[in-house]
Amino acid sequence: MKVLLTGGAGFIGSNLVRLLLHDAPDLEITNLDKLTYAGNLESLAGVANSPRYRFVRADVADARAVERVFAKGFDAVLHLAAETHVDRSLEDAAPFLRTNVLGTHVLLEAARRHGIGRFVHISTDEVYGSAPAGAFFDESAPLHPSSPYAASKAAADLLVSSYVHTFHVPAVILRCTNNFGPYQFPEKLLPLAIANALEDRPLPVYGDGMQERDWIYVEDYCRAIHLALERGRPGEIYNVSAGRPRANLDVLRALLALVGKPESLIRFVEDRPGHDRRYALDSGKFRSELAWAPQNDFERALAATVEWNRANAEWLERCRSGAYRNYYRRHYTERKKTLERWQSS
Ligand code: NAD
Ligand code: TYD
C-alpha cells in the first residue's frame, strides 16, 4: 500500500512514520511536509534511508505542488499537516486558516480526482470546546471551537464531511486529545515544562492551573491511526482518548516529583485569552469497533518522555535556538505586554 502522509516531520507525524515503517512492512510512505518551525527532519534521522520512505518538501495549500505529488499514485492519505499551537493562533490566525482549512481542501480535491481509497483526517478534541465538569463528549457532541486554531480544525472537519457526503471521498475523521512523548516541539505544555524543569527554570502555568486535559502517549495514538488506516469505516468520526483528564497543576507536580525538583518552580502567569477549561472525550466507539486501548500508563510514559528529553538535549537545543527565543520572550518574559497587544489590536 502506498501512503501519502502529510506533516510527517512534526511531533505525531514523525512518531507515526517510525511506527508504520516498523509495524507495517507492506507500507510505502511518502512524507509531504512544508518544514515550518515545527517540522524537523532530524526527528526522522533513524528512518530517512529506509527504501520504503521518501520525503517531499511541499505546502499542502499549494494545489499545483500537491497535484505533482499525487501524480505518483497513492492508495491512501494520512493528513496530519497543520498549524497546531493555540497560543500562536491568538497571535496570528492567518497561517492556521491557510494550512488547516485551505490545505485540507486542496488535499480533499486531489483525493477526489485521484480516487484515493482511504483518507484519514487528523482532527482534535478542541473542536468540541470546553466540556463541563464530569462530562465526556462523544462524537455526537456539537462543535464549539473556542480558539482560532480549534475553529480552523472544525472548519476542516466540516469540509471533510462534505466531501464524504457529496463526492464519496472515503474519509475517516479522528479526534484525539492532548498527546505527549518524544520529538514534541517545546511550545506545548509538557515539553516546555520538562525542558524548563531539567534546567531549574520556572514552569509557567496559565491562570489558576486547574484546567484539565486528557493526556495520551503519542505511541498509543499512532497505533490508533494505524488501525484507522486499516479498518476505520469511511464516513465515520472517531474520538480517541485515554479518558483520564488531569488538572495542569497535577501534571506539573507529577513531573517535578519525577525529576526531583521543588514545586517552587511553578510560576502562575496571566491566563490565555479564551482558555478552554476542560477537555474530556468518550472514545468508546473507537475502542469497541477497532479493538484499541491505550497501553501506556501516564506516569510511566511521562518518565519515558523525560528520559528521552535527557538523552536528546541537542535536538531540543536546536529547536530552542533562533526564532524560538523571540517566541519565548513574547509569550513568557513579556507576557503581559503581549496579551495587552492581542486584546487591543
Ligand atoms: P506539529 O506542530 O508538531 O507538526 C505539524 C507538522 O505539519 C510540521 O512538520 C509542519 O512542518 C507541517 N506543516 C505545517 N504547515 C504545513 C503546510 N502548509 N504544508 C505541509 N506541511 C505543513 O503538530 P502535531 O502535534 O504533530 O499534530 C499533528 C496533527 O495532530 C495536527 O493535525 C493536529 O491538529 C493534530 N492533533 C495534535 C494533538 C497534539 O496534542 N499534538 C492533539 C490532537 C490533534
Ligand atoms: P497546550 O500544550 O498549549 O495544549 P492545548 O491548549 O492545545 O490543550 O496546553 C495544555 C494546557 O496547558 C492548556 O490548558 C494550557 C496550559 N499551558 C500552561 O499552563 N502553560 C504553558 O506554558 C502552556 C504552553 C500551556
XYZ file of C-alpha atoms and ligand atoms in Angstrom:
414
model
C 0.000 0.000 0.000
C 1.344 3.440 -0.953
C 0.540 6.087 1.638
C 0.879 9.855 1.404
C 1.418 11.179 4.930
C 1.294 14.954 5.451
C 3.069 16.639 8.372
C 5.440 13.719 8.910
C 8.254 15.955 10.138
C 6.182 17.129 13.108
C 5.683 15.569 16.521
C 2.934 12.998 15.905
C 3.881 12.605 12.237
C 7.491 11.594 12.918
C 6.393 9.113 15.594
C 3.812 7.738 13.150
C 6.308 7.341 10.298
C 8.588 5.340 12.611
C 5.729 3.187 13.925
C 4.330 2.423 10.464
C 7.715 1.543 8.957
C 8.229 -0.838 11.871
C 4.735 -2.346 12.235
C 3.505 -2.359 8.621
C 6.093 -3.933 6.293
C 3.665 -3.663 3.348
C 3.502 0.158 3.527
C 5.463 2.649 1.455
C 5.345 6.137 2.918
C 5.776 9.484 1.209
C 6.075 12.266 3.770
C 4.850 15.622 2.436
C 5.843 18.440 4.762
C 6.488 22.151 4.397
C 9.060 22.152 7.225
C 7.661 25.080 9.170
C 9.241 25.960 12.522
C 7.533 22.787 13.862
C 8.824 20.439 11.154
C 12.219 18.856 11.704
C 13.821 16.195 9.543
C 16.214 15.407 12.380
C 13.252 13.721 14.068
C 13.313 11.155 11.237
C 17.068 10.650 11.009
C 16.783 6.985 12.009
C 14.438 6.073 9.133
C 15.444 8.513 6.380
C 17.328 5.818 4.467
C 14.555 3.238 4.525
C 13.698 2.084 0.956
C 10.019 2.362 1.971
C 10.255 6.036 2.916
C 10.658 9.218 0.944
C 10.366 12.896 1.737
C 8.896 15.706 -0.363
C 9.064 19.285 0.799
C 5.779 20.935 -0.184
C 2.947 23.064 1.152
C -0.452 21.347 1.439
C -2.107 24.619 0.459
C -0.173 24.747 -2.827
C -2.554 22.948 -5.213
C -0.011 22.596 -8.023
C 2.668 21.133 -5.786
C 0.146 18.753 -4.242
C -1.045 17.660 -7.687
C 2.545 16.828 -8.720
C 2.891 14.630 -5.634
C -0.476 12.882 -6.155
C 0.534 12.092 -9.746
C 2.926 9.498 -8.300
C -0.127 7.424 -7.309
C -1.274 6.641 -3.770
C -3.734 4.247 -2.175
C -4.292 6.271 0.979
C -3.721 9.662 2.615
C -2.933 10.292 6.275
C -3.465 14.020 6.765
C -1.684 15.417 9.815
C -0.094 18.623 8.491
C -1.371 21.631 10.395
C -0.536 24.718 12.351
C -1.115 23.341 15.818
C -0.409 25.726 18.666
C -3.340 27.622 20.205
C -1.153 30.473 21.505
C 0.292 31.108 18.045
C -3.251 31.179 16.608
C -4.060 34.011 19.035
C -1.087 35.942 17.714
C -1.850 35.381 14.004
C -4.664 33.154 12.759
C -3.864 33.541 9.049
C -1.431 30.589 8.691
C -3.982 28.419 10.539
C -6.699 29.196 8.038
C -4.351 28.725 5.095
C -2.870 25.395 6.140
C -5.665 23.822 8.179
C -8.642 24.889 6.056
C -7.358 25.619 2.539
C -4.688 22.914 2.802
C -7.294 20.327 3.761
C -9.446 21.438 0.846
C -6.531 21.052 -1.593
C -5.920 17.508 -0.340
C -9.607 16.570 -0.485
C -9.828 17.800 -4.067
C -6.755 15.808 -5.035
C -8.097 12.745 -3.218
C -11.414 13.062 -5.069
C -9.816 13.455 -8.502
C -7.349 10.618 -7.972
C -9.890 8.214 -6.463
C -7.922 7.753 -3.231
C -9.147 4.619 -1.434
C -8.752 5.889 2.134
C -8.327 9.360 3.671
C -7.628 9.617 7.397
C -8.106 13.178 8.610
C -6.394 14.010 11.890
C -8.590 16.366 13.891
C -8.664 17.282 17.575
C -10.823 17.229 20.719
C -10.608 21.032 20.689
C -13.359 21.233 18.039
C -15.921 20.405 20.775
C -14.789 23.244 23.050
C -14.782 23.027 26.811
C -16.529 20.053 28.480
C -18.485 20.666 31.692
C -17.131 19.008 34.850
C -17.840 15.278 34.769
C -18.896 15.202 31.086
C -17.078 13.164 28.421
C -18.020 14.260 24.900
C -18.826 11.574 22.353
C -18.904 12.077 18.566
C -22.451 13.467 18.636
C -21.442 16.488 20.738
C -21.886 19.799 18.902
C -18.849 21.674 17.631
C -17.999 24.722 19.784
C -14.430 25.691 18.927
C -13.030 28.486 21.103
C -9.653 29.436 19.611
C -8.788 30.283 16.011
C -6.791 27.015 15.978
C -9.827 24.988 17.077
C -12.087 26.876 14.651
C -9.753 26.111 11.739
C -9.742 22.413 12.661
C -13.553 22.382 12.975
C -13.833 24.036 9.552
C -11.559 21.366 8.111
C -13.696 18.604 9.698
C -16.821 20.054 8.104
C -15.105 20.180 4.712
C -14.050 16.551 5.081
C -17.610 15.538 5.972
C -18.944 17.456 2.980
C -16.556 15.582 0.654
C -17.683 12.276 2.158
C -21.336 13.186 1.686
C -21.146 14.806 -1.746
C -18.225 13.143 -3.527
C -17.983 9.879 -1.571
C -14.355 10.513 -0.620
C -13.768 7.580 1.788
C -12.588 9.682 4.709
C -12.366 8.865 8.399
C -12.001 11.669 10.973
C -10.036 11.058 14.183
C -10.439 13.482 17.074
C -7.806 12.924 19.699
C -6.844 14.559 22.978
C -3.510 16.127 24.000
C -0.545 13.951 23.043
C 2.853 13.878 24.704
C 6.076 11.970 24.086
C 9.375 12.168 22.177
C 10.034 14.789 19.487
C 7.365 17.272 20.652
C 8.246 20.898 19.932
C 8.868 22.738 23.230
C 5.961 25.163 22.915
C 3.230 22.811 24.205
C 2.794 22.445 27.971
C 4.629 19.178 28.657
C 7.763 19.506 26.501
C 8.172 23.116 27.627
C 7.759 22.174 31.281
C 10.118 19.184 31.002
C 12.814 21.304 29.346
C 12.467 24.051 31.973
C 12.306 21.646 34.937
C 15.500 19.889 33.851
C 17.243 23.295 33.809
C 15.732 24.539 37.113
C 13.812 27.227 35.234
C 10.223 28.322 36.114
C 7.267 26.307 34.797
C 4.676 28.830 33.515
C 1.092 27.983 34.491
C -1.720 29.886 32.806
C -4.408 31.233 35.172
C -5.124 29.014 38.171
C -3.734 25.834 36.580
C -6.961 23.922 37.243
C -7.748 23.486 33.530
C -7.956 19.798 32.623
C -6.528 17.960 29.630
C -6.983 14.260 28.776
C -3.350 13.224 28.053
C -2.424 10.348 25.764
C 1.034 8.942 24.990
C 1.893 9.518 21.332
C 2.717 5.841 20.701
C -0.831 4.851 21.728
C -2.263 7.428 19.354
C -0.038 6.324 16.479
C -1.316 2.750 16.929
C -4.847 4.167 16.756
C -4.075 5.991 13.492
C -2.649 2.784 12.028
C -5.861 0.925 12.943
C -7.994 3.689 11.437
C -5.997 3.439 8.219
C -6.575 -0.299 8.063
C -10.106 -0.659 9.396
C -11.804 2.686 10.099
C -15.244 2.858 8.490
C -15.402 5.521 5.741
C -17.599 8.451 6.708
C -17.182 7.843 10.431
C -15.842 10.173 13.097
C -13.964 8.570 15.997
C -12.822 10.091 19.278
C -9.520 8.751 20.619
C -8.526 9.297 24.251
C -7.115 7.736 27.379
C -10.220 9.025 29.180
C -8.471 10.379 32.312
C -8.454 14.181 32.393
C -5.935 15.761 34.769
C -5.535 19.316 36.024
C -2.478 21.072 34.579
C -1.160 21.713 38.089
C -1.360 17.990 38.942
C 0.529 17.136 35.755
C 3.279 19.644 36.580
C 3.510 18.453 40.200
C 3.871 14.852 38.963
C 6.637 15.995 36.609
C 8.505 17.893 39.335
C 8.279 14.896 41.693
C 9.607 12.653 38.930
C 12.672 14.807 38.251
C 13.241 15.613 41.932
C 12.705 19.375 41.604
C 10.795 21.663 44.040
C 7.210 22.852 43.456
C 8.516 26.399 43.921
C 9.469 26.206 40.220
C 5.753 26.550 39.374
C 5.072 30.116 38.209
C 1.496 31.367 37.773
C 1.244 33.725 34.785
C -1.588 35.633 33.051
C -4.177 33.281 31.614
C -4.525 32.512 27.899
C -7.444 34.547 26.427
C -10.450 32.311 25.713
C -8.772 29.402 27.536
C -10.884 26.223 27.422
C -11.346 24.883 30.938
C -11.640 21.181 30.303
C -11.186 18.641 27.504
C -12.504 15.110 28.034
C -13.533 12.573 25.395
C -15.543 9.382 25.383
C -13.656 7.096 22.980
C -15.938 4.065 23.464
C -16.839 3.887 19.772
C -13.218 3.638 18.616
C -12.305 1.213 21.407
C -15.130 -1.198 20.616
C -15.061 -1.008 16.790
C -11.271 -1.059 16.362
C -10.367 -3.113 19.457
C -7.997 -0.400 20.691
C -6.997 0.663 24.171
C -4.100 2.806 25.358
C -1.251 0.601 26.575
C 0.899 3.178 28.321
C 0.144 4.331 31.802
C 0.525 8.144 32.203
C 3.225 8.140 34.910
C 5.429 5.595 33.134
C 5.002 7.362 29.776
C 5.903 10.677 31.426
C 9.058 9.091 32.862
C 9.951 7.722 29.407
C 9.400 11.183 27.879
C 11.650 12.816 30.481
C 14.315 10.188 29.766
C 14.001 10.913 26.042
C 14.487 14.618 26.716
C 17.580 13.933 28.814
C 19.056 11.758 26.067
C 18.208 14.214 23.277
C 19.302 17.525 24.727
C 20.908 18.537 21.412
C 17.670 18.027 19.452
C 15.923 20.249 21.969
C 18.669 22.862 21.987
C 18.441 23.230 18.203
C 14.636 23.677 18.457
C 15.192 26.397 21.027
C 17.691 28.404 19.033
C 16.838 31.257 16.664
C 13.177 32.240 16.294
C 12.149 30.229 19.368
C 13.938 32.731 21.621
C 11.735 35.546 20.303
C 8.668 33.354 20.705
C 9.589 32.658 24.343
C 10.230 36.324 25.039
C 6.868 37.399 23.573
C 4.806 34.677 25.249
C 6.540 34.417 28.623
C 9.161 37.038 29.517
C 6.963 39.886 28.178
C 3.641 38.056 28.529
C 1.637 40.931 29.990
C 2.640 43.307 27.199
C 1.920 40.690 24.521
C -1.559 39.915 25.903
C -2.384 43.626 26.012
C -1.345 43.913 22.364
C -3.584 40.964 21.353
C -6.567 42.457 23.193
C -6.167 45.983 21.859
C -5.151 45.453 18.228
P 3.307 19.694 14.879
O 3.056 21.159 15.002
O 4.342 19.069 15.733
O 3.697 19.335 13.358
C 2.967 19.840 12.270
C 3.713 19.445 11.005
O 2.954 19.935 9.881
C 5.130 20.047 10.900
O 6.046 19.080 10.453
C 4.963 21.158 9.869
O 6.150 21.432 9.144
C 3.868 20.585 8.982
N 3.126 21.638 8.282
C 2.605 22.777 8.805
N 2.034 23.508 7.818
C 2.189 22.811 6.663
C 1.801 23.030 5.322
N 1.153 24.151 4.950
N 2.116 22.090 4.394
C 2.784 20.964 4.745
N 3.190 20.713 5.996
C 2.900 21.617 6.951
O 1.893 19.001 15.072
P 1.477 17.663 15.839
O 1.370 17.968 17.287
O 2.322 16.550 15.380
O -0.013 17.488 15.293
C -0.277 16.719 14.124
C -1.769 16.712 13.875
O -2.455 16.188 15.008
C -2.360 18.103 13.623
O -3.330 17.999 12.608
C -3.002 18.470 14.954
O -4.087 19.361 14.769
C -3.452 17.104 15.433
N -3.551 16.965 16.900
C -2.442 17.155 17.680
C -2.549 16.967 19.055
C -1.360 17.147 19.970
O -1.515 17.037 21.187
N -0.157 17.356 19.465
C -3.777 16.590 19.627
C -4.891 16.404 18.786
C -4.745 16.586 17.418
P -1.097 23.191 25.203
O 0.032 22.231 25.346
O -0.856 24.508 24.569
O -2.281 22.409 24.509
P -3.827 22.850 24.280
O -4.013 24.249 24.656
O -3.960 22.652 22.820
O -4.626 21.916 25.113
O -1.647 23.485 26.666
C -2.124 22.462 27.516
C -2.685 23.119 28.761
O -1.620 23.749 29.491
C -3.675 24.222 28.463
O -4.666 24.247 29.487
C -2.834 25.490 28.524
C -1.827 25.160 29.601
N -0.484 25.780 29.457
C 0.105 26.415 30.560
O -0.480 26.487 31.663
N 1.357 26.922 30.409
C 2.040 26.882 29.237
O 3.182 27.401 29.156
C 1.421 26.224 28.114
C 2.134 26.130 26.788
C 0.160 25.687 28.281
